[in-house]
Every structure is written in C-alpha cells, then in structure tokens.
Coordinates of C-alpha atoms in Angstrom, one line a residue:
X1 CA -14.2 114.4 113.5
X2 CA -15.3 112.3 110.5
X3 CA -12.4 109.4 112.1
X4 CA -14.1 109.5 115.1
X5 CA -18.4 109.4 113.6
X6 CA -16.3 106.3 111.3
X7 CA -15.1 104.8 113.9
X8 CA -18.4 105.4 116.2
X9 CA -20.3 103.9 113.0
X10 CA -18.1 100.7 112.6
X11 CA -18.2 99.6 116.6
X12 CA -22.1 99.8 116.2
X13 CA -22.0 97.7 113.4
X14 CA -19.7 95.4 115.0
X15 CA -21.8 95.6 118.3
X16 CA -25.1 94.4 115.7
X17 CA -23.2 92.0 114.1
X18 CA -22.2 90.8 117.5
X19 CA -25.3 90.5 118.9
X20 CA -27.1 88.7 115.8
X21 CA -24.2 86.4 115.9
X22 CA -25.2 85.4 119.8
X23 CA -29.1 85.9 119.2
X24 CA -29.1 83.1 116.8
X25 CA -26.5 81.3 118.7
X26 CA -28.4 81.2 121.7
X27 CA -31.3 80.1 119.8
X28 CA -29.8 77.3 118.2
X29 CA -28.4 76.5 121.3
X30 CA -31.7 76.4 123.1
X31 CA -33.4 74.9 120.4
X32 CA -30.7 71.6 120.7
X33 CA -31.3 71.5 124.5
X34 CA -35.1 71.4 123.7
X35 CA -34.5 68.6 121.2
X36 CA -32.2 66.8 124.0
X37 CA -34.7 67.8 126.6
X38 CA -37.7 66.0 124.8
X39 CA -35.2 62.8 124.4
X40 CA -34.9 62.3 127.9
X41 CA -38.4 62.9 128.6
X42 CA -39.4 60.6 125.6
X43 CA -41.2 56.9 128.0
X44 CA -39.0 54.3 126.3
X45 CA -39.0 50.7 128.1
X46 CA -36.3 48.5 127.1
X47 CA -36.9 44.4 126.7
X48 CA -35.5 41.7 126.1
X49 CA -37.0 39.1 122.9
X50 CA -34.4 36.5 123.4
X51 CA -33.9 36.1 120.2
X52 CA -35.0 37.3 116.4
X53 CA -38.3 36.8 115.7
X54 CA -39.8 34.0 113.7
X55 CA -42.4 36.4 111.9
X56 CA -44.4 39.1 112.5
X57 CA -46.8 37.9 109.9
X58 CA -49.6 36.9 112.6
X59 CA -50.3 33.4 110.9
X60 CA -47.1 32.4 111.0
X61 CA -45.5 34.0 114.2
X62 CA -47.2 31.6 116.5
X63 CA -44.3 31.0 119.2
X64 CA -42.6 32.0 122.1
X65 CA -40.2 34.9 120.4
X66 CA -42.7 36.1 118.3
X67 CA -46.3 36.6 120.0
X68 CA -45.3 38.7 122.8
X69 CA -44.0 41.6 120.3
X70 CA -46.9 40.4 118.0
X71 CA -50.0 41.1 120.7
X72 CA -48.5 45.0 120.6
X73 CA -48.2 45.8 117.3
X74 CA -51.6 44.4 116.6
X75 CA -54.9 44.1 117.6
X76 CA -57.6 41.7 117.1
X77 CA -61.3 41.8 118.3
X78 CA -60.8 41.3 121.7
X79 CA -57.7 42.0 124.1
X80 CA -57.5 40.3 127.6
X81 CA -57.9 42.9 130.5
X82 CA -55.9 42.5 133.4
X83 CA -58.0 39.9 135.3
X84 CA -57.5 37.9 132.1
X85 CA -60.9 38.7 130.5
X86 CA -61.7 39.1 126.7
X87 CA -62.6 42.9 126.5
X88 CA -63.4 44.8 123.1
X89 CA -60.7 46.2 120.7
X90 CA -61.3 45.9 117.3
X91 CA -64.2 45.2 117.9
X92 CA -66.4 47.6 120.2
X93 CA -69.6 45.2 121.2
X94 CA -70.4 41.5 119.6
X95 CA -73.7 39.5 119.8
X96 CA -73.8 35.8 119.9
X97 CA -77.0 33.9 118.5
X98 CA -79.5 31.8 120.4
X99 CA -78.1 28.4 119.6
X100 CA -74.1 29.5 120.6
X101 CA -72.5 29.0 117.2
X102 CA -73.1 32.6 115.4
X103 CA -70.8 35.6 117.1
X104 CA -71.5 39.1 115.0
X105 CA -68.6 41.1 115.6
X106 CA -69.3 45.2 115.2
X107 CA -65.7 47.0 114.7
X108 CA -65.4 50.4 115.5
X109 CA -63.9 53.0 114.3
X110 CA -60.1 52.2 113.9
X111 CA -57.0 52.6 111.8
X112 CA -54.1 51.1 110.4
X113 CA -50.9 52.4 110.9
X114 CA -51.0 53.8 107.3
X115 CA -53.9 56.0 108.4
X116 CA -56.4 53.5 106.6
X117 CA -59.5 51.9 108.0
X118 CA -59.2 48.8 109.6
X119 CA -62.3 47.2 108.1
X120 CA -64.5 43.5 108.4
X121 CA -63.0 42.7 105.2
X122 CA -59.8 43.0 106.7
X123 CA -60.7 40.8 109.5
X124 CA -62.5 37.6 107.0
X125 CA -59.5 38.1 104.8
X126 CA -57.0 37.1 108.0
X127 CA -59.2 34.9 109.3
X128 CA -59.5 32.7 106.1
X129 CA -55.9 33.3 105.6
X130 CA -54.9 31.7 108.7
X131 CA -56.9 28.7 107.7
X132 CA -55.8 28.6 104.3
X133 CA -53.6 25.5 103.2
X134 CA -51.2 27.7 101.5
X135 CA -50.2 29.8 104.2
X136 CA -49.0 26.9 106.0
X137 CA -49.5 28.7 109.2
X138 CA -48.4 26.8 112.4
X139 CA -51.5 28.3 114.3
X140 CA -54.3 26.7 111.5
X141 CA -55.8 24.6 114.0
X142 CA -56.8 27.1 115.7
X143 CA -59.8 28.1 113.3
X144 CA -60.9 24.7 112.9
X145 CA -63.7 25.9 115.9
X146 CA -64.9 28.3 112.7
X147 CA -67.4 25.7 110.7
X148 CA -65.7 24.5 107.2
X149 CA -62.4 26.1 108.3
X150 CA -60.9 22.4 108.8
X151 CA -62.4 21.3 105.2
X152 CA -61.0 24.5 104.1
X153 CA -57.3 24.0 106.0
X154 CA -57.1 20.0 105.1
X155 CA -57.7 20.1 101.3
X156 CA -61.7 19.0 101.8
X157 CA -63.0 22.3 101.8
X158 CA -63.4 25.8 99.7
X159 CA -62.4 29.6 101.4
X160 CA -66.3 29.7 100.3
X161 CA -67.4 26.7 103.0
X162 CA -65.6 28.7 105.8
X163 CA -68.0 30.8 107.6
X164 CA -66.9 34.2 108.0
X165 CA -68.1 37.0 106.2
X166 CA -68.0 40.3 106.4
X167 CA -71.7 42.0 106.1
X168 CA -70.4 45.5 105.7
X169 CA -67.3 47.6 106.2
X170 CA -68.0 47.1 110.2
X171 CA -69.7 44.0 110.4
X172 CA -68.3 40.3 110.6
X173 CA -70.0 37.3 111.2
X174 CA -68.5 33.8 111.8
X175 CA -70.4 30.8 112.4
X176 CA -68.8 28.2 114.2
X177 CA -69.2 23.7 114.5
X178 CA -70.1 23.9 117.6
X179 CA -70.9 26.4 120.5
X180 CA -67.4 27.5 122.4
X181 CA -68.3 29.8 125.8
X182 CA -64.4 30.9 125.2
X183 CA -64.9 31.9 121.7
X184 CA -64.0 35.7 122.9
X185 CA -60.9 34.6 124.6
X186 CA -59.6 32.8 121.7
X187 CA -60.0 35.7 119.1
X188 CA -57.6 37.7 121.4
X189 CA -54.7 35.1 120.3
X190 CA -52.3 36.8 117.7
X191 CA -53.4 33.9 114.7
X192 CA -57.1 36.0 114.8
X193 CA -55.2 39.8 114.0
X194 CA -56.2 41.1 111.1
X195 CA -53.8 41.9 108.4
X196 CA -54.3 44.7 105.9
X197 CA -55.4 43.0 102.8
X198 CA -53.9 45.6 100.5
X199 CA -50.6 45.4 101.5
X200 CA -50.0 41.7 102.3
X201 CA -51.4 41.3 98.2
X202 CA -49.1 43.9 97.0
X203 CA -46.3 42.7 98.8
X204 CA -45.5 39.6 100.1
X205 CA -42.3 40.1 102.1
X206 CA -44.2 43.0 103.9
X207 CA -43.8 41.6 107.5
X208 CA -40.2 41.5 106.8
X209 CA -39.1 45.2 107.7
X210 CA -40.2 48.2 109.2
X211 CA -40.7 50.3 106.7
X212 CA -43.2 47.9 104.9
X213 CA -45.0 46.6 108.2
X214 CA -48.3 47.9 108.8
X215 CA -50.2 47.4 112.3
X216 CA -53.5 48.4 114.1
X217 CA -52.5 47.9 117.7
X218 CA -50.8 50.4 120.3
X219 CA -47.5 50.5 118.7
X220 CA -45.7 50.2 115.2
X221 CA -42.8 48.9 113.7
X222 CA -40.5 51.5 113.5
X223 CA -37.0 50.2 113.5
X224 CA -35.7 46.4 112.8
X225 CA -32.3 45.8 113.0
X226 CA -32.3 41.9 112.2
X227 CA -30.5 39.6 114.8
X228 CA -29.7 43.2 116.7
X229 CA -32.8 44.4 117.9
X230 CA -35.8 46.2 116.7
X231 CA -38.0 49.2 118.0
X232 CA -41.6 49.9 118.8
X233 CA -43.3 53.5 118.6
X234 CA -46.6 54.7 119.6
X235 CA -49.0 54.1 116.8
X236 CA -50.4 57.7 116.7
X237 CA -53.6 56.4 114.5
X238 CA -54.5 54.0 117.0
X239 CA -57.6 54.3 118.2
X240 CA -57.3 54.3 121.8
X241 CA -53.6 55.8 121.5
X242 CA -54.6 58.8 124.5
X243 CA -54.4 56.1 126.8
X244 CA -50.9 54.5 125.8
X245 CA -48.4 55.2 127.9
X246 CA -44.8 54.8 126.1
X247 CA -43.6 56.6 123.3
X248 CA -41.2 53.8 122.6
X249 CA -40.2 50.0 123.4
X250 CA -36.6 49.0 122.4
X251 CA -36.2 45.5 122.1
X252 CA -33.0 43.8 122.3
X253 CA -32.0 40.3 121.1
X254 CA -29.8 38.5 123.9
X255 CA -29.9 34.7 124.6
X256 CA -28.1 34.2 127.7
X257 CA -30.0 34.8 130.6
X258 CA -26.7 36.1 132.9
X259 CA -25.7 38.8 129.9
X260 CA -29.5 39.6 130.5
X261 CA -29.5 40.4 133.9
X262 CA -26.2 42.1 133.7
X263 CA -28.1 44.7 131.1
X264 CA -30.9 45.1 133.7
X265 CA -28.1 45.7 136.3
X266 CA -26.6 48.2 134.1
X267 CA -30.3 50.0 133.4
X268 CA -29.6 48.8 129.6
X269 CA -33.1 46.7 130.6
X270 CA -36.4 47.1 132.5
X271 CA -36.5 43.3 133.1
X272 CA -34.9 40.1 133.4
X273 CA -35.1 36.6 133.6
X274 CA -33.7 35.3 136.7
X275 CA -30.5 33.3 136.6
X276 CA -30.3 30.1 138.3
X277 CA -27.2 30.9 140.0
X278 CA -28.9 33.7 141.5
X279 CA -32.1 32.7 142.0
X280 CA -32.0 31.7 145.6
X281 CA -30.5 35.7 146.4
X282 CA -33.5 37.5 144.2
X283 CA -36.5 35.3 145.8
X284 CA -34.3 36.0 149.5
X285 CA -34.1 39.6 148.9
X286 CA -37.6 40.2 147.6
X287 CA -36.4 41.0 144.1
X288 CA -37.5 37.8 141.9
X289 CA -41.0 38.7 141.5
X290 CA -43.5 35.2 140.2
X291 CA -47.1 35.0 138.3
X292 CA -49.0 32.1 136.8
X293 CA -48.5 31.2 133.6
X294 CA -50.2 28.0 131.6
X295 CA -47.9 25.7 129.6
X296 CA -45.2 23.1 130.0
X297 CA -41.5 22.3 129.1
X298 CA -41.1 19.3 127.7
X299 CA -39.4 17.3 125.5
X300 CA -40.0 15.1 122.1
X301 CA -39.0 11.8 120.4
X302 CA -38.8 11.5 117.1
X303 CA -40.5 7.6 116.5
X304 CA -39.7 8.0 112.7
X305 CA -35.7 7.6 114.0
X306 CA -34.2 4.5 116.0
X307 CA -34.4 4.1 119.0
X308 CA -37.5 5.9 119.6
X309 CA -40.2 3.6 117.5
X310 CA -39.9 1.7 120.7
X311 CA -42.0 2.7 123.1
X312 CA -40.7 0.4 126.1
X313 CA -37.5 2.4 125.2
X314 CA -39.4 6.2 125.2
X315 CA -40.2 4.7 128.5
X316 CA -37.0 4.6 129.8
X317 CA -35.8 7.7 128.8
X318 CA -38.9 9.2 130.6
X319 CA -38.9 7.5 133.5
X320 CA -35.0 8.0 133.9
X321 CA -35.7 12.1 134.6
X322 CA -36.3 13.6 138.0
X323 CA -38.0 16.0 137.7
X324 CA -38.1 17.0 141.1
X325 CA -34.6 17.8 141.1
X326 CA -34.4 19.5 138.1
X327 CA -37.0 22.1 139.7
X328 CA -34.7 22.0 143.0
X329 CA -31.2 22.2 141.7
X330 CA -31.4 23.4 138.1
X331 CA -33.8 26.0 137.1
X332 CA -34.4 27.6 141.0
X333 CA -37.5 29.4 139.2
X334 CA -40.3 27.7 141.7
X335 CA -41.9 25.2 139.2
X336 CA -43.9 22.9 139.8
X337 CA -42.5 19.4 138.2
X338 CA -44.5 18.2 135.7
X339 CA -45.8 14.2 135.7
X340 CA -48.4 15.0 133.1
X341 CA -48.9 17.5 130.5
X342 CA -52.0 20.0 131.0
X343 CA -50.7 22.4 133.6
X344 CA -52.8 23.1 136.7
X345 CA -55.4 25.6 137.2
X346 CA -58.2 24.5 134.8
X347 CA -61.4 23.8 136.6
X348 CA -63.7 21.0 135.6
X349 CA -67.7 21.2 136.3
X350 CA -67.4 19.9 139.8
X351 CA -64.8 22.4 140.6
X352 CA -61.8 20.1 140.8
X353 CA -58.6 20.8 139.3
X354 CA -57.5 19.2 135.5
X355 CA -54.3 18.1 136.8
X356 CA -55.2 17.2 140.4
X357 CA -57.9 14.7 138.6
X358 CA -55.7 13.4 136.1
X359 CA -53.0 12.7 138.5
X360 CA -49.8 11.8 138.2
X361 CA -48.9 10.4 134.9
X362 CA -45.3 9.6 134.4
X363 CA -42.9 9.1 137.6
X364 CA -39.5 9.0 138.5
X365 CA -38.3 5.0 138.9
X366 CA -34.5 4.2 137.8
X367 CA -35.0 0.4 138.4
X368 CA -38.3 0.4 135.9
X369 CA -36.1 2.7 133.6
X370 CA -33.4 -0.2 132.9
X371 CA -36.3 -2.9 132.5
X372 CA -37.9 -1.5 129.8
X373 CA -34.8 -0.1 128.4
X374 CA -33.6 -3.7 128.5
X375 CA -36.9 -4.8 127.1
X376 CA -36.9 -2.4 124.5
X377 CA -33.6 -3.5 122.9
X378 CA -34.0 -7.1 123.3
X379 CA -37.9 -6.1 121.1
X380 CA -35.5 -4.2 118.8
X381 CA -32.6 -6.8 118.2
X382 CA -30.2 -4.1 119.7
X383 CA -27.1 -5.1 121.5
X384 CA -26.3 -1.6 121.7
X385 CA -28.3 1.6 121.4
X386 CA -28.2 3.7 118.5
X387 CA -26.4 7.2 118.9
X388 CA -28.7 9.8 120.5
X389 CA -28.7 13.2 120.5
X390 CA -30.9 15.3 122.1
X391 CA -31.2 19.2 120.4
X392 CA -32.2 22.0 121.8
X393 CA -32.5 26.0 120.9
X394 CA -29.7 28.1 122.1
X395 CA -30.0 29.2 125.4
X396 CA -28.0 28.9 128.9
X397 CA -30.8 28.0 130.6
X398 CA -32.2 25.3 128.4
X399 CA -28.4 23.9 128.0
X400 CA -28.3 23.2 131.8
X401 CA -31.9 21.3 131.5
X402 CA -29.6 19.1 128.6
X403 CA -26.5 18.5 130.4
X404 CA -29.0 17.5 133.7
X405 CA -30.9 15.0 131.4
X406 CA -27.5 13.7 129.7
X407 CA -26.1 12.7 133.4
X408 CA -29.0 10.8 134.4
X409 CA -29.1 9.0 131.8
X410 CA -25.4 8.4 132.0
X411 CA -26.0 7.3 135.8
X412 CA -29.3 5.6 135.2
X413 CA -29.7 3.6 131.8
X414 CA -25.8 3.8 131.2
X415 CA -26.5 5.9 128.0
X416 CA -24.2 8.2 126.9
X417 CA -26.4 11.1 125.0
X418 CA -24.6 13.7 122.7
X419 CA -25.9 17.1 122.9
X420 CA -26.2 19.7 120.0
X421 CA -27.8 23.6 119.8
X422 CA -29.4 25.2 117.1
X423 CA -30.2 29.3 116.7
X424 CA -34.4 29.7 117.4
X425 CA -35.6 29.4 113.6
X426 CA -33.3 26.3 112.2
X427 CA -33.9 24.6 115.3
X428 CA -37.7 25.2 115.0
X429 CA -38.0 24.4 111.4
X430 CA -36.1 21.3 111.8
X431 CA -38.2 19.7 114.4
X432 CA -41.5 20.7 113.0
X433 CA -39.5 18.8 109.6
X434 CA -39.1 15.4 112.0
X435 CA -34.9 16.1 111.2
X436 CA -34.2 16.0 115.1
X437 CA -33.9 13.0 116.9
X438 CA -34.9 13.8 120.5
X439 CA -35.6 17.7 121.4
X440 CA -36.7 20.2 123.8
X441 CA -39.7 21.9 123.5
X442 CA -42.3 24.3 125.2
X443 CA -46.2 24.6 125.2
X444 CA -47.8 27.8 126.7
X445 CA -51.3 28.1 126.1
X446 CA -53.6 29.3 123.3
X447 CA -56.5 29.6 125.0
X448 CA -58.0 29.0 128.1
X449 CA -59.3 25.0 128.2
X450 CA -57.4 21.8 128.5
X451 CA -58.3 20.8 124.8
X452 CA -55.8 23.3 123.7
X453 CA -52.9 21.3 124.9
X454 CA -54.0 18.0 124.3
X455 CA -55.4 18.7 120.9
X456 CA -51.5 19.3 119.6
X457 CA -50.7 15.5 119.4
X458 CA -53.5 14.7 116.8
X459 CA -52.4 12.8 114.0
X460 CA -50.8 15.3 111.8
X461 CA -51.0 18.1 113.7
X462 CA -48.7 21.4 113.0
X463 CA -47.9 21.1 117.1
X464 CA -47.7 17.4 116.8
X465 CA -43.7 16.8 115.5
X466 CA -43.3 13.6 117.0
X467 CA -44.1 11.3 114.0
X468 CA -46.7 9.6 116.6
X469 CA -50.5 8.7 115.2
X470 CA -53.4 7.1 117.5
X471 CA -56.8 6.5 115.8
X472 CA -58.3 6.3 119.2
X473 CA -56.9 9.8 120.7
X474 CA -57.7 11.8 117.4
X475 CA -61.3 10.5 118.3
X476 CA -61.4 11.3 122.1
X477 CA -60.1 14.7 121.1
X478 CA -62.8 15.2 118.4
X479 CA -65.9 13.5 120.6
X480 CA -64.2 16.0 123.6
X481 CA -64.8 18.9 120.8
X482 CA -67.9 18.5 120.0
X483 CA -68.9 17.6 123.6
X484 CA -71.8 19.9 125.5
X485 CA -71.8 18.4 128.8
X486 CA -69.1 19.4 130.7
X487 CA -68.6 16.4 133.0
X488 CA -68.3 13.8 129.7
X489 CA -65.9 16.2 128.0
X490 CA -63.7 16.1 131.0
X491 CA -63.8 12.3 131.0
X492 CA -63.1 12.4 127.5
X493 CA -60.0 14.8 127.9
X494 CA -58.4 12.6 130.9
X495 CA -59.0 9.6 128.7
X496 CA -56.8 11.0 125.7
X497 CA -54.1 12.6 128.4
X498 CA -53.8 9.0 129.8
X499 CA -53.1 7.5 126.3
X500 CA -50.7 9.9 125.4
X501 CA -48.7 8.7 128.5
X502 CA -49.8 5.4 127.9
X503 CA -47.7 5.8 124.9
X504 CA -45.0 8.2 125.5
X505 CA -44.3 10.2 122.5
X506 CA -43.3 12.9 124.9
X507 CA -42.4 13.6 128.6
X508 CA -42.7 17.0 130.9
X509 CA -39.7 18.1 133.1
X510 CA -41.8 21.4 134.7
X511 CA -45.2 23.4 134.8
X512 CA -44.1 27.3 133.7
X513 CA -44.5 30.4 135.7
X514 CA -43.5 33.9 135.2
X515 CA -40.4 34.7 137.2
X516 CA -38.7 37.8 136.6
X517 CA -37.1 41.1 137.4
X518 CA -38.5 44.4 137.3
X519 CA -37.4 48.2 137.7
X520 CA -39.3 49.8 139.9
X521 CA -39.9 52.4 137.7
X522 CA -41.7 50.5 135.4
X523 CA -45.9 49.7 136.0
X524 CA -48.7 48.3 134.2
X525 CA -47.3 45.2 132.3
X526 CA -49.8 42.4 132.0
X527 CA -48.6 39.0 132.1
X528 CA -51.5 36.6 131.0
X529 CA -51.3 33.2 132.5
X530 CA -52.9 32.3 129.2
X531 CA -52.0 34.8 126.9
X532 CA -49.2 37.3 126.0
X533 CA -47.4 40.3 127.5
X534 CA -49.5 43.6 127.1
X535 CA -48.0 46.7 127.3
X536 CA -51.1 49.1 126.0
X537 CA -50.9 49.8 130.0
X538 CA -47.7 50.1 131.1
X539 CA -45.7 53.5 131.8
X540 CA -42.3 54.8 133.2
X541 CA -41.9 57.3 136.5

C-alpha cells in the first residue's frame, strides 16, 4: 500500500514537473515567434547610396552621396512638400519684414535625437558655422545671401558682422544683403540643418559614427558599417514622428548599376537605377518609371595643366562630343543633351524658359573641332599634344560616358585620351585640389533659380575647380545678385552663361532626370526636381 501512495506521489510530481517544463517551454517559445513576428512586421525600405558617404556633418556633406541620407536624418526650418514647396519643420510659422531682407524664424517645439531641445541657438550656431572660414565647408556660398556672411566666410568679416541671432530659445532672426522671394526654399537645403552645438564642441569626430551622431529629423543614425552600409531608424523624439511611416531604411553601398538592379530583382532593394543595357525593355514594359530633376553632367578642364590653358584647344575637345548620341546610344535614360549649362524649366518674368532663351551654347562640329585644335597647338608651340587623361569616380555608368568621349576624340581630333577612376572621396578631393587634369562632374541644384548654377564658376569658388577666373562674369553674377527687376537680372544671367561658353572652362554632355525602378509595394517617396529624396512620407504594403 505505501509502494503504491509512493509511487502515486512520484508520477504526480513527475506529471508537475512535466507540465512546468512545457508551460515555460511554450512560453518561451511563443515569446520568440512574437519577437520574429514583430521582425517581419517591422516597415524597413532598403536603398541604394552608391557609395560611402562624404560626411554627414551638414556643412561638409554637400554632394550627390551625401544629401539624400542627409535631408532624413535632419531637419532644417523648412522641408519641401510634395509639389516642391518650402513648408514648416523646424520652424512652425516665419514673418518676413516690410523691405524683404529680415525673415524671423519661430521654432516649435522639437527635439534632438538625444531627447534635447532643438533650440535658435542651435540653428545661429550652424548657420554661422557653415559660413565660417574654418569649416571649409563646400556649401559656404550658400549663406553669402545672409548680410556679412561673405565678409565673414572670405577673411573680411567677424561671426559678429553675420546677421543671425537668436532672440530667445525659439526665435531666430537673419537679415539678409538683399531681398530673396526663395529665401524659404533655400533654408530647406541640408548646409542650413542645424547641428547640436553641444556635441559638435565636445567632439569633433561626432558625425563620424552612429553611436556619436545626433539628428532632429524623421530618422537617426543607428547603424554605420563604413564602405558596407549603414541604417536609419525612426527617430522616436521627433516631433512629427506619428506620421512617419518606416521603422527602418537599410542603406546599402553598391557602385555598379547592373549589381544594383540584380539586388532589386532579388528583393535585396526597393529601387534601382536603370541599366543602359536594359533601358529600352524597362521604359517598353512600363517599368522604368521618370521625374524631373534640375542639374547637369558635365565635365571640367583643369587650365592650371597643359593643354587646357588654351582655350582654342578646350574648344576642341568640346566641340568634338555629341551629345546627342551619347543620350541615344549610351545612357538610354531619356535626357535631354545639354548645349548649355542651366537645365530647363526656370521661368523668366515674361514666362519664357532659361534655357530656351539662352539657346544653344556649344554644338557638335568635327570639322571646327580639328581647326581650333590645330590653332590651339600651333598658339602653344605643340607639335604634339601633351598626355591627357580624363578621371572620373567609379561607376559603370559614368565609365561608358569616358570610353564614349575617348573614341570620339580618337575618331575626331586624332587624340588618344588615357582614362583613370577614382573611389567617390579621393576623386572628389582631388579635383576640388586642381590634381586632375580633365574630369567628370555633376551639378544638381541648390535651390530653385538659375543663379545657383552659374554662380559656381566665380573666381574662387568652392564649386568652381577649374582654375578659370573672369573679372567680368564675377561681376555679372554679383550685379545679377543684387538685381530687383526681374527682366535685367535675366539679361544679366544669359550674359554671364554666354561668357562661360565663350570661354569654355567646361562642357555639358546631358540635362538630368530621375529614372528609376520601384517595388510596388513601396509609396510616398518625394523626388525634388530641386532638392533631395524625402522619405518622412513614404511606407511599405
């Protein structure tokens, strides 16, 4: 009897055991498929940033693999809506004074990702910082519409003469030369984001990694695996974060526009590039989809190296391009070829297009090519031409624009041209050093006015890096600045446009546009014709 009450004993115990043992197994288990669960239903979009950033430090990020990431981690006073409008961010309402030149700025109530304020001071601390000689940001001339910020940048000036200040914790005011109806527009450009002033003074290298990086826009640095990829999460202290979409945006780092699209095939991407190869199938089949967007490829001569202190010979090599079939034959994207350089779609007082008014300005002409090559040599005392090499950044895309140009001038001028490739940032800090000989290049607009691309080849300019200098166009692009009638400052800009031609230090192949593939999946992506890639809006089925 006591055996059998033992043994009756032990199988209950066993039975407990037993069943504790699968309780806590079963939650555990359930507890891993909610963690799995959640995973899957996390909105993560996956891009494609070409390469590794230049900087995430707003000042100094000011190009192509940089601002796009850039306009999503931060945020400035004003973001551009999706008909292209300034709308408030930072800033939740602004006045402007009676005579044009006095904006008051009024932030509301935000936060850095670090769960501080984001504050006016923060805001005059950027904005003087992007002007500041010693930041030697690329973007600088971009303040010079801010009165003394020019003084300030050049050496001439104090941080004192620059007219921004902030009047309280919420209130900044910034006075600028000269009234500038786009003004708005122009502080939604990543060189205006604020920075936060006690971090960038505590460390310098703060932009740097993840970890250290702190934002005030819809997302935050969360992961930055350098030349890999780096990752973008919902920046919970945001101020309008209810309304952003994605939990995460995974950026990936590839340069080859067919290992791209392969990734997009394979679902490792939302979009792509389109290849050239297999451009005529996508815009066939519906799936190559095609917006606006302002700027210009183009490329550079360095006149501070032979041969190109001879303008009879820049000449040549300009005229001994077509770009016509570089458009039809090479990239397949649908661009426009480019025989000037301010893009089309910028309306002058009388309603006439920029580019239809300024007209043609360089053109295709093989016979004209050899004169004034000929001419330029015989002005030169050359019985042959110096080596050339023309550089450009790594990328399939821009090596097939190279090899196009090397042929025609093999078949036109009888030039042979070597060609060399640099990664993104030694390629960028040697042309803006004058080391490169003859390069490829890209403009896409700052803001939305044909000033802003002609105003880059003023004599020493950060956007300049041709080694060219012209006392007269420095002075048609200052009287176009400080012009109020609209109809003389559009004189003033075609004059300048026509000089710069007039002189060659550079030559366009193509006008840009935004060609691409999409999941359809994925909704709400803003690309700005002027501007950069928003993705406050977009979302994931």
């Amino acid at each position: 009897m006591k055996k059998l009450v033992v043994l009756l004993l032990s199988l209950v115990l066993l039975l407990g055991i037993v069943g504790c043992t699968t309780t806590e197994n079963s939650s555990s288990n359930s507890g891993s498929e909610n963690d799995e669960s959640k995973e899957e239903s996390k909105k993560v979009l996956k891009l494609n940033n070409g390469s590794e950033p230049t900087s995430f430090d707003p000042p100094i990020g000011f190009d192509s693999v940089s601002w796009n990431a850039l306009n999503n981690l931060m945020e400035g006073m004003t973001r551009l809506d999706q008909d292209d409008q300034p709308q408030p961010a930072a800033a939740k309402e602004w006045e402007l004074s009676d005579d044009g030149k006095t904006y008051t700025f009024h932030l509301r109530d935000a936060k850095w990702s670090n769960g501080e304020p984001v504050t006016a001071e923060d805001f005059e601390y950027a904005w003087k910082r992007l002007a500041n000689p010693d930041t030697a940001s690329p973007a600088a001339f971009l303040a010079y519409f801010i009165e003394g910020a020019e003084a300030f940048n050049t050496g001439e000036g104090s941080e004192e003469d620059m007219m921004v200040k902030a009047l309280d914790d919420s209130t900044l005011e910034v006075t600028l030369e000269s009234p500038v109806a786009y003004f708005p527009s122009l502080v939604s450009n990543p060189a205006f984001f604020p920075v936060h002033k006690d971090t960038v003074e505590a460390d310098p290298e703060w932009h740097t990694e993840a970890d250290t990086y702190v934002s005030n826009g819809p997302f935050k640095l969360t992961k930055w695996e350098h030349d890999s990829k780096f990752v973008f999460s919902k920046n919970e202290n945001y101020w309008d974060v209810a309304n952003v979409k994605l939990d995460e945006v995974d950026w990936a780092m590839v340069d080859d526009t067919n290992t791209e699209y392969q990734m997009y095939k394979t679902g490792e991407l939302h979009t792509s590039d389109v290849p050239a190869d297999l451009s005529e199938e996508l815009f066939d089949n519906g799936q190559a989809q095609v917006e606006d967007q302002s700027g210009t490829y183009f490329f550079r001569f360095n006149l501070d190296m032979e041969p190109f202190q001879n303008e009879n010979i820049r000449k040549a090599f300009a005229m001994a391009v077509d770009q016509q079939k570089i458009v039809e034959f090479v990239t397949k994207n649908e661009e426009k070829p480019a025989h000037g350089f301010v893009a089309y779609g910028f309306e002058d007082a009388s309603g006439g297009d920029f580019r239809e008014v300024g007209g043609d300005l360089v053109t295709t002409d093989a016979d004209k090519a050899k004169e004034l090559l000929e001419k330029g040599m015989e002005e030169e005392g050359y019985d042959e031409l110096p080596n050339v090499t023309l550089t450009y950044n790594t990328s399939d895309a821009h090596k097939k624009i190279a090899e196009t140009l090397q042929q025609m001038y093999k078949e036109v001028l009888g030039v042979n041209v070597d060609l060399a490739n640099q990664e993104w940032n030694v390629f960028s800090d040697e042309q803006k050093q004058l080391k490169l000989q003859f390069s490829r290049s890209s403009f896409l607009a700052d803001y939305g006015d044909p000033i802003n691309f002609l105003e880059s080849f003023q004599t020493g300019h950060s956007m300049n890096r041709t080694g060219w200098s012209s006392e007269e166009y420095d002075s048609l692009i200052q009287q176009a600045k400080e012009e109020t009638d609209e109809v003389r400052r559009f004189e003033l800009m075609h004059e300048a446009e026509a000089l710069l031609f007039e002189e060659m230090p550079i030559f366009p192949i193509h006008f840009y546009n935004q060609v691409y593939l999409q999941n359809e999946d994925v909704t709400g992506i803003v690309r700005h014709p002027v501007g950069y890639m928003e993705l406050k809006d977009a979302a994931i089925k």
